[in-house]
Amino acid sequence: MSETTATSSGSVTGAEIRLENVTKQYAGQKVAAVGDLTLTIPAGEIAMFVGPSGCGKTTSLKMINRLIEPTSGTIMIGGEDSRKRSADELRRTIGYVIQGGSLFPHMTVAKNIALVPKLLGWDDDRIKKRTDELLDLVSLDPSRYRDRYPRELSGGQQQRVGVARGLAADPPVVLMDEPFGAVDPITRQRLQDELLAIQRELRKTIVCVTHDIDEAIKMGDRILILQEGAQVAQYDTPEVVLGSPANEFVEDFVGSGSALKQLSLARVDEVGTFPQTTAKIGESSAEVIQRAQAAGHRSVVVLDERNRPVGWPWLRQLKGEKIVQSEHAPDAIDRRATLNDALDVMLVNGHGGAVVTDAGGAYFGVVDFTSVTDQMRAMQEKAHEVSNG
Amino acid sequence: MWDFIVERRSQLLINGFNHVYLVFLAVVFATIIAVAIAILVTRLPKLEPVANAVSAIGLTIPSFALIGLLIPVSKIGDGTAIIAVTFYAVLPILRNAVVGLQGVSPTLLESAKGMGMSEFTSLYKVRIPMAWPVILAGIRVSTQMSMGIAAIAAYVLGPGLGTFIFTGLTGYGGANAFNNVFVATVAIIVLALILDLLLIILGRLTISKGIRVA
């Protein structure tokens, strides 16, 4: 599968990262924390580093922005040796996002995001514009959140600001260390989808450490599975890692249920979405019902002024004269969401389908249960073909 | 007593002002010295027990004794008074500054470093602002304590309300002896409370809303 070409819309703004024979040996330890790691991460791709704890994945990540200096070996970013510049200068050109967002509690959201641009000496107007732009990008209303302090935000919102801060100075490379480790599963899934949507636009080179193989499969263009001492067990696309694990270690690590895990490989927009009748808040209900019936739809998706879905009522629920805001916004999924996530949402909402959104949370279409199951069948047949010949 | 106050009101006001001014200068110097030492201690953790021991032992030195020791070096006068008060004022601030600076989570500091902040930037943008509430609590303790110690500094002809107390003590049994001691003591307490209030206001103005308690 060549998703990077099939679903990309932005042009690549990332830079290639190359690790050549990188070793980290701590004094007084027999075994190297990272031993002779050689790796190329192509520009504009997401590389997921996974492995058991203590395998050296975080050490490898931190060597890229020189939070840890390699004992030997070279790291090239965009063809340039990372030691050519001072460590501080280098780090200002590499986004860094860690678990929980790690926001500075004494600074407002805007100040947190503005840190690196400030260090780079941007003027105030440019910083303010950029801050608002980024808050929009991570689906936080700038006017509402700009002046809040981190403790006034939920965990998921803090993490969003953390991502915005990492992207603030538009760095070609972004490093993430267990970025979504501290939030609940539902928020995590949403944040993953958002990040994928953002990445579709920006095409940065993202290196992300995780201990969660499912996250790696979902997010990664490539997955690096590491054994102790950062020995590469396998470095390949999720499809290959799942379909033909390189050795027993990978097989164990990927775990059972790889057929189910395949669900994480297919994205909603590969299955295809259907248009659904939409309505704006404040429109006349009668007109909307007429429009839906003409199209043969039994429900309508209600959108707010920014085109984000805020309700998904059945026609019989449209009792008032005008369309009003529904009590619950539908659990929308990003169009890059996996079939796994899509099924999750469908199983609980009773519509036998799910509302799909595009970048920024704007309405995109609706995906239904039948097309998902069709896709699953097709994938299984294909997997059989591969394993039989 | 009232007559006593009215008769000496200008002298009381001048001495009261000098008293506060002495404490103010001493606390400002002490804050700078204490924070500087605390920064050193956080960079060289081996020094921490030393700093703690010094601040514990320092507080046990009787202020009279310290003044006695200082006189040969810095002569009788304002200078000695300021040095003595500053010495004591450093101790509570130092303790709090070390605790405050060390309390900043290593993750936050690494994240600051990872964003490309230099050691110095991280210090004044992250470490000090986050430790500030704790440092300020130390400054408040220190100010209260210094108000009392400054009274003793009058022994070396330093400025302040202490001169009334010493006049009273040396002339004990004489007319107004009690009045001298009593009025000056009450004045010190009142001024100390006013200073504390000002420090609370300073806290409201300088502690980020993001980390303020309540």
Coordinates of C-alpha atoms in Angstrom, one line a residue, chain A residues 62 65 67 88 91-92 96 98 102-107 115-116 118-119 149 151 165, chain B residues 107-108 110-118 121 125-126 129-130 208-212:
Chain A
K62 CA 16.9 12.0 22.2
N65 CA 18.0 16.5 19.0
L67 CA 19.4 15.8 24.4
D88 CA 20.5 25.0 21.2
R91 CA 16.9 22.1 18.9
R92 CA 15.0 25.2 17.8
Y96 CA 9.8 18.3 20.6
I98 CA 6.5 14.8 25.1
S102 CA 4.7 19.2 29.4
L103 CA 3.4 22.7 29.2
F104 CA 4.9 25.3 31.5
P105 CA 2.2 25.9 34.1
H106 CA 3.1 29.5 34.7
M107 CA 2.6 30.5 31.1
L115 CA 8.4 30.0 23.1
V116 CA 10.4 28.7 20.2
K118 CA 10.5 33.9 20.6
L119 CA 13.8 32.2 20.8
Y149 CA -3.3 28.5 31.8
R151 CA -4.2 23.8 34.6
R165 CA 4.0 24.1 20.5
Chain B
T107 CA 10.6 16.7 32.7
L108 CA 9.8 20.4 32.3
E110 CA 14.2 18.7 29.8
S111 CA 11.4 20.0 27.6
A112 CA 12.8 23.5 27.9
K113 CA 16.2 22.2 26.9
G114 CA 14.6 20.2 24.0
M115 CA 13.0 23.4 22.7
G116 CA 16.4 25.0 22.4
M117 CA 16.5 27.2 25.6
S118 CA 19.9 27.8 26.9
T121 CA 17.0 31.2 29.4
K125 CA 11.9 31.8 32.0
V126 CA 11.1 28.5 33.8
P129 CA 9.2 32.0 37.9
M130 CA 8.1 28.5 39.0
S208 CA 1.7 33.7 37.6
K209 CA -2.1 33.0 37.8
G210 CA -1.2 29.6 36.4
I211 CA 0.6 28.4 39.5
R212 CA -1.1 30.6 42.2

